[in-house]
Every structure is written in C-alpha cells, then in structure tokens.
mmCIF file of C-alpha atoms and ligand atoms in Angstrom:
data_model
loop_
_atom_site.group_PDB
_atom_site.id
_atom_site.type_symbol
_atom_site.label_atom_id
_atom_site.label_comp_id
_atom_site.label_asym_id
_atom_site.label_seq_id
_atom_site.Cartn_x
_atom_site.Cartn_y
_atom_site.Cartn_z
ATOM 1 C CA UNK A 239 0.000 0.000 0.000
ATOM 2 C CA UNK A 240 1.224 3.491 -0.721
ATOM 3 C CA UNK A 241 -0.128 6.865 0.308
ATOM 4 C CA UNK A 242 -0.056 10.283 -1.297
ATOM 5 C CA UNK A 243 -0.812 13.747 0.039
ATOM 6 C CA UNK A 244 -2.319 16.692 -1.840
ATOM 7 C CA UNK A 245 -2.768 20.367 -1.086
ATOM 8 C CA UNK A 246 -5.065 22.934 -2.686
ATOM 9 C CA UNK A 247 -5.793 26.634 -2.245
ATOM 10 C CA UNK A 248 -8.212 29.069 -3.872
ATOM 11 C CA UNK A 249 -9.677 32.539 -3.418
ATOM 12 C CA UNK A 250 -12.620 34.429 -4.885
ATOM 13 C CA UNK A 251 -13.986 37.949 -4.386
ATOM 14 C CA UNK A 252 -17.502 38.537 -3.064
ATOM 15 C CA UNK A 253 -19.859 40.179 -5.548
ATOM 16 C CA UNK A 254 -23.424 41.453 -5.106
ATOM 17 C CA UNK A 255 -26.183 39.811 -7.113
ATOM 18 C CA UNK A 256 -24.423 36.450 -7.440
ATOM 19 C CA UNK A 257 -25.723 33.314 -5.658
ATOM 20 C CA UNK A 258 -23.359 32.043 -2.961
ATOM 21 C CA UNK A 259 -22.369 28.386 -3.372
ATOM 22 C CA UNK A 260 -19.812 26.798 -1.037
ATOM 23 C CA UNK A 261 -19.043 23.089 -0.989
ATOM 24 C CA UNK A 262 -21.746 22.618 -3.635
ATOM 25 C CA UNK A 263 -24.311 23.990 -1.193
ATOM 26 C CA UNK A 264 -26.411 27.120 -1.864
ATOM 27 C CA UNK A 265 -26.050 29.526 1.091
ATOM 28 C CA UNK A 266 -28.437 32.370 1.834
ATOM 29 C CA UNK A 267 -26.286 35.536 1.691
ATOM 30 C CA UNK A 268 -26.608 38.899 -0.101
ATOM 31 C CA UNK A 269 -23.360 38.344 -2.015
ATOM 32 C CA UNK A 270 -21.896 35.414 -3.893
ATOM 33 C CA UNK A 271 -18.418 34.640 -5.203
ATOM 34 C CA UNK A 272 -17.349 36.081 -8.537
ATOM 35 C CA UNK A 273 -15.748 33.686 -10.975
ATOM 36 C CA UNK A 274 -15.940 32.141 -14.400
ATOM 37 C CA UNK A 275 -17.712 29.111 -12.894
ATOM 38 C CA UNK A 276 -20.022 29.234 -9.868
ATOM 39 C CA UNK A 277 -17.051 30.509 -7.815
ATOM 40 C CA UNK A 278 -17.209 27.636 -5.310
ATOM 41 C CA UNK A 279 -13.952 28.384 -3.528
ATOM 42 C CA UNK A 280 -14.097 25.249 -1.356
ATOM 43 C CA UNK A 281 -14.688 22.773 -4.184
ATOM 44 C CA UNK A 282 -11.923 24.450 -6.200
ATOM 45 C CA UNK A 283 -9.427 23.973 -3.351
ATOM 46 C CA UNK A 284 -10.515 20.338 -2.896
ATOM 47 C CA UNK A 285 -10.274 19.711 -6.650
ATOM 48 C CA UNK A 286 -6.722 21.076 -6.740
ATOM 49 C CA UNK A 287 -5.720 19.011 -3.692
ATOM 50 C CA UNK A 288 -6.983 15.832 -5.367
ATOM 51 C CA UNK A 289 -5.309 16.607 -8.704
ATOM 52 C CA UNK A 290 -2.082 17.553 -6.952
ATOM 53 C CA UNK A 291 -2.050 14.332 -4.956
ATOM 54 C CA UNK A 292 -1.857 12.281 -8.163
ATOM 55 C CA UNK A 293 0.355 14.808 -9.978
ATOM 56 C CA UNK A 294 -2.350 15.500 -12.584
ATOM 57 C CA UNK A 295 -1.979 19.265 -12.936
ATOM 58 C CA UNK A 296 -4.522 21.711 -11.558
ATOM 59 C CA UNK A 297 -8.091 22.878 -12.085
ATOM 60 C CA UNK A 298 -7.036 25.440 -14.731
ATOM 61 C CA UNK A 299 -5.320 22.644 -16.652
ATOM 62 C CA UNK A 300 -8.588 20.807 -17.191
ATOM 63 C CA UNK A 301 -10.997 23.737 -17.166
ATOM 64 C CA UNK A 302 -9.254 26.891 -18.450
ATOM 65 C CA UNK A 303 -11.189 30.105 -17.679
ATOM 66 C CA UNK A 304 -10.727 31.034 -21.350
ATOM 67 C CA UNK A 305 -13.047 28.162 -22.344
ATOM 68 C CA UNK A 306 -16.672 29.379 -22.579
ATOM 69 C CA UNK A 307 -17.946 25.859 -21.808
ATOM 70 C CA UNK A 308 -17.168 26.412 -18.117
ATOM 71 C CA UNK A 309 -18.900 29.784 -17.745
ATOM 72 C CA UNK A 310 -21.275 29.437 -14.812
ATOM 73 C CA UNK A 311 -20.464 25.720 -14.523
ATOM 74 C CA UNK A 312 -21.255 23.871 -11.295
ATOM 75 C CA UNK A 313 -17.929 23.148 -9.621
ATOM 76 C CA UNK A 314 -19.093 19.608 -8.812
ATOM 77 C CA UNK A 315 -18.199 18.878 -12.464
ATOM 78 C CA UNK A 316 -14.580 19.873 -11.735
ATOM 79 C CA UNK A 317 -14.569 17.781 -8.576
ATOM 80 C CA UNK A 318 -15.888 14.727 -10.422
ATOM 81 C CA UNK A 319 -13.043 14.973 -12.924
ATOM 82 C CA UNK A 320 -10.506 15.130 -10.097
ATOM 83 C CA UNK A 321 -12.098 12.056 -8.492
ATOM 84 C CA UNK A 322 -11.782 10.235 -11.812
ATOM 85 C CA UNK A 323 -8.094 11.179 -12.004
ATOM 86 C CA UNK A 324 -7.551 9.847 -8.481
ATOM 87 C CA UNK A 325 -9.265 6.539 -9.283
ATOM 88 C CA UNK A 326 -7.481 6.227 -12.634
ATOM 89 C CA UNK A 327 -4.172 6.627 -10.801
ATOM 90 C CA UNK A 328 -5.241 3.750 -8.521
ATOM 91 C CA UNK A 329 -5.981 5.672 -5.339
ATOM 92 C CA UNK A 330 -8.912 6.435 -3.033
ATOM 93 C CA UNK A 331 -9.446 9.157 -0.449
ATOM 94 C CA UNK A 332 -8.617 8.393 3.186
ATOM 95 C CA UNK A 333 -9.629 11.818 4.479
ATOM 96 C CA UNK A 334 -9.600 15.507 3.644
ATOM 97 C CA UNK A 335 -9.198 18.553 5.853
ATOM 98 C CA UNK A 336 -10.167 22.089 4.891
ATOM 99 C CA UNK A 337 -10.023 25.662 6.167
ATOM 100 C CA UNK A 338 -12.440 28.337 4.965
ATOM 101 C CA UNK A 339 -11.424 31.954 5.554
ATOM 102 C CA UNK A 340 -14.060 34.679 5.211
ATOM 103 C CA UNK A 341 -15.548 37.497 7.272
ATOM 104 C CA UNK A 342 -19.154 36.658 6.315
ATOM 105 C CA UNK A 343 -21.251 34.589 6.263
ATOM 106 C CA UNK A 344 -20.401 32.719 9.449
ATOM 107 C CA UNK A 345 -19.497 29.141 8.550
ATOM 108 C CA UNK A 346 -19.657 27.550 12.014
ATOM 109 C CA UNK A 347 -23.505 27.338 12.130
ATOM 110 C CA UNK A 348 -23.557 25.466 8.801
ATOM 111 C CA UNK A 349 -20.292 23.532 9.149
ATOM 112 C CA UNK A 350 -22.039 20.232 9.928
ATOM 113 C CA UNK A 351 -24.325 20.480 6.929
ATOM 114 C CA UNK A 352 -21.394 21.539 4.759
ATOM 115 C CA UNK A 353 -19.338 18.570 5.928
ATOM 116 C CA UNK A 354 -22.161 16.130 5.092
ATOM 117 C CA UNK A 355 -22.613 17.695 1.666
ATOM 118 C CA UNK A 356 -18.908 17.597 0.769
ATOM 119 C CA UNK A 357 -18.629 14.003 2.029
ATOM 120 C CA UNK A 358 -21.505 12.989 -0.241
ATOM 121 C CA UNK A 359 -19.902 14.683 -3.263
ATOM 122 C CA UNK A 360 -16.628 12.858 -2.552
ATOM 123 C CA UNK A 361 -18.279 9.512 -1.820
ATOM 124 C CA UNK A 362 -16.705 9.312 1.639
ATOM 125 C CA UNK A 363 -18.041 9.431 5.211
ATOM 126 C CA UNK A 364 -18.704 12.745 7.021
ATOM 127 C CA UNK A 365 -16.145 11.637 9.617
ATOM 128 C CA UNK A 366 -13.520 11.710 6.859
ATOM 129 C CA UNK A 367 -14.107 15.404 6.097
ATOM 130 C CA UNK A 368 -12.797 18.311 8.175
ATOM 131 C CA UNK A 369 -14.388 21.754 7.773
ATOM 132 C CA UNK A 370 -12.797 24.578 9.753
ATOM 133 C CA UNK A 371 -13.600 28.281 9.622
ATOM 134 C CA UNK A 372 -11.475 31.356 10.219
ATOM 135 C CA UNK A 373 -11.981 35.074 9.749
ATOM 136 C CA UNK A 374 -9.384 37.023 7.727
ATOM 137 C CA UNK A 375 -8.296 38.963 10.793
ATOM 138 C CA UNK A 376 -5.412 41.277 10.088
ATOM 139 C CA UNK A 377 -5.386 40.476 6.376
ATOM 140 C CA UNK A 378 -7.645 43.295 5.167
ATOM 141 C CA UNK A 379 -9.499 40.798 2.977
ATOM 142 C CA UNK A 380 -13.079 41.096 4.238
ATOM 143 C CA UNK A 381 -14.461 40.895 0.673
ATOM 144 C CA UNK A 382 -12.548 37.789 -0.228
ATOM 145 C CA UNK A 383 -13.238 34.098 0.483
ATOM 146 C CA UNK A 384 -10.266 31.752 0.720
ATOM 147 C CA UNK A 385 -10.106 27.981 1.080
ATOM 148 C CA UNK A 386 -7.273 25.578 1.852
ATOM 149 C CA UNK A 387 -7.488 21.800 1.591
ATOM 150 C CA UNK A 388 -5.241 18.848 2.304
ATOM 151 C CA UNK A 389 -6.122 15.345 1.187
ATOM 152 C CA UNK A 390 -4.620 11.958 1.989
ATOM 153 C CA UNK A 391 -4.954 9.098 -0.480
ATOM 154 C CA UNK A 392 -4.126 5.407 -0.285
ATOM 155 C CA UNK A 393 -3.855 2.802 -3.010
ATOM 156 C CA UNK A 394 -6.996 0.990 -4.054
ATOM 157 C CA UNK A 395 -6.874 -2.617 -2.880
ATOM 158 C CA UNK A 396 -7.998 -5.450 -5.117
ATOM 159 C CA UNK A 397 -10.842 -7.409 -3.471
ATOM 160 C CA UNK A 398 -9.511 -10.340 -1.392
ATOM 161 C CA UNK A 399 -10.470 -13.187 -3.783
ATOM 162 C CA UNK A 400 -8.688 -11.436 -6.658
ATOM 163 C CA UNK A 401 -5.581 -10.824 -4.582
ATOM 164 C CA UNK A 402 -5.529 -14.485 -3.490
ATOM 165 C CA UNK A 403 -5.999 -15.687 -7.051
ATOM 166 C CA UNK A 404 -3.170 -13.574 -8.433
ATOM 167 C CA UNK A 405 -0.899 -14.797 -5.646
ATOM 168 C CA UNK A 406 -1.481 -18.469 -6.446
ATOM 169 C CA UNK A 407 -2.145 -18.502 -10.191
ATOM 170 C CA UNK A 408 0.042 -20.890 -12.186
ATOM 171 C CA UNK A 409 -0.470 -19.209 -15.531
ATOM 172 C CA UNK A 410 1.385 -16.533 -17.415
ATOM 173 C CA UNK A 411 1.340 -13.031 -16.014
ATOM 174 C CA UNK A 412 -0.434 -11.666 -19.092
ATOM 175 C CA UNK A 413 -3.347 -14.038 -18.566
ATOM 176 C CA UNK A 414 -3.561 -13.107 -14.907
ATOM 177 C CA UNK A 415 -3.505 -9.439 -15.818
ATOM 178 C CA UNK A 416 -6.375 -9.950 -18.261
ATOM 179 C CA UNK A 417 -8.493 -11.779 -15.675
ATOM 180 C CA UNK A 418 -7.763 -9.240 -12.966
ATOM 181 C CA UNK A 419 -8.567 -6.396 -15.301
ATOM 182 C CA UNK A 420 -11.941 -7.963 -16.079
ATOM 183 C CA UNK A 421 -12.725 -8.574 -12.424
ATOM 184 C CA UNK A 422 -11.655 -5.124 -11.314
ATOM 185 C CA UNK A 423 -13.862 -3.697 -14.032
ATOM 186 C CA UNK A 424 -16.788 -5.635 -12.571
ATOM 187 C CA UNK A 425 -16.054 -3.854 -9.281
ATOM 188 C CA UNK A 426 -16.755 -0.585 -11.038
ATOM 189 C CA UNK A 427 -13.267 0.882 -10.992
ATOM 190 C CA UNK A 428 -13.204 1.441 -14.731
ATOM 191 C CA UNK A 429 -16.329 3.566 -14.551
ATOM 192 C CA UNK A 430 -13.978 6.092 -13.022
ATOM 193 C CA UNK A 431 -11.826 6.233 -16.126
ATOM 194 C CA UNK A 432 -10.529 9.431 -17.625
ATOM 195 C CA UNK A 433 -13.233 11.421 -19.426
ATOM 196 C CA UNK A 434 -11.347 14.634 -20.011
ATOM 197 C CA UNK A 435 -8.354 14.995 -22.288
ATOM 198 C CA UNK A 436 -5.205 15.198 -20.193
ATOM 199 C CA UNK A 437 -3.672 18.568 -19.797
ATOM 200 C CA UNK A 438 -2.016 20.780 -22.302
ATOM 201 C CA UNK A 439 0.601 22.792 -20.477
ATOM 202 C CA UNK A 440 -0.293 25.874 -22.498
ATOM 203 C CA UNK A 441 -3.600 25.869 -20.647
ATOM 204 C CA UNK A 442 -1.948 26.330 -17.258
ATOM 205 C CA UNK A 443 -3.533 29.279 -15.456
HETATM 206 MG MG1 MG B 655 -11.496 29.213 -8.131
#
C-alpha cells in the first residue's frame, strides 16, 4: 500500500447579485463569489488538492477560464473529474481537511451540513471530512473568500479473492492481468476512467 498527500488553495472575491455556493451547497447571503464558474472556492481547493495528490496538474489545466464551456459551470463537475483522475491513478481518499477563511457569512452554524454535503460529493463518510472556519483577521481581505485543503490518499486494494488468485495462479502473467482487469472492471473501478483529455501545459492558469 502506498499513500499520497495533496494540497489545494483558492480565493474568490464577493460580488453582489451572485448566488453564494460553497461546498456545492447554496447559502443564503446577499453576495456570492465572482468567478468564471459558480465561484465555489471550497470545491476548487478540494479539486486542486486531489489533482495535486496524483500529480495531474490543476483545475485550470482541465478547465481553463478562457473556455466558454465552463462559464457558470457547477464546480461539482470539476470535482468529479478530479475524483476520476484519483481513481485512474489507482488511489482512493482516506480523508480531507479544509479551512475556509471569510468574514461573512459565518461558517460555524452550517459547518455540519457543509461537511455532510462535501462528504456525499466525494463519496466518503462525514467523519472523513474536516471543515474549519477562520476570519481574515489582520489580512484586510473582508471581501474575499479563501479555502485551503489537504487530502490523503491510499492505493486501491484489489478485493480479497482477486488478490488471493493472483498470488497463487500458475499461468502466465499476461493471462492473470487480463483476468484481474476484467474482475476489477466488474467492481466498477473502470467507470472512473478518464473522461477529459489530459492537460495541455499551455492551458496552465
Ligand atoms: Mg477558483
């Protein structure tokens, strides 16, 4: 088994007349976060942490702001792509930890709901998601929302019967590989295959 760590950061400016979405959750507030997509600062930080953990570039690599397809896009689309990259690399999430930094709205009263929502989007348990809130005291950034995220991954394990079979098989390695590939596919790992063209470094933002 091997483990990998990832780190992500993002910031967006508050803007009147825009819906506020954090962690994929609509939040009642007079201002939202400006951005080419829905401005979900938390999902952007998580997406970058996941991509970074498997050395797959960053969110701008896959979804450049210059591409009109992503205007107003739900950031859960970005997150899903990062999850596919993680699975394609052969890893799964052990846990994530996040910090949200903003003057308003107050995150603490909704932190539990936010944690449950993010856990559902990631397909992990609420107890595997940390949501922490800070105010930007001393930074002079009361109209900015920032998010930090760390993620820990571990290698996907083949189901026990497959592992036992590969350990005892008396056939050529190519045949074993073919059987294992078929069985792993039946355990729905391949459904997580890459759907987005891998990055073009000119798209780095
Ligand atoms: Mg962003």
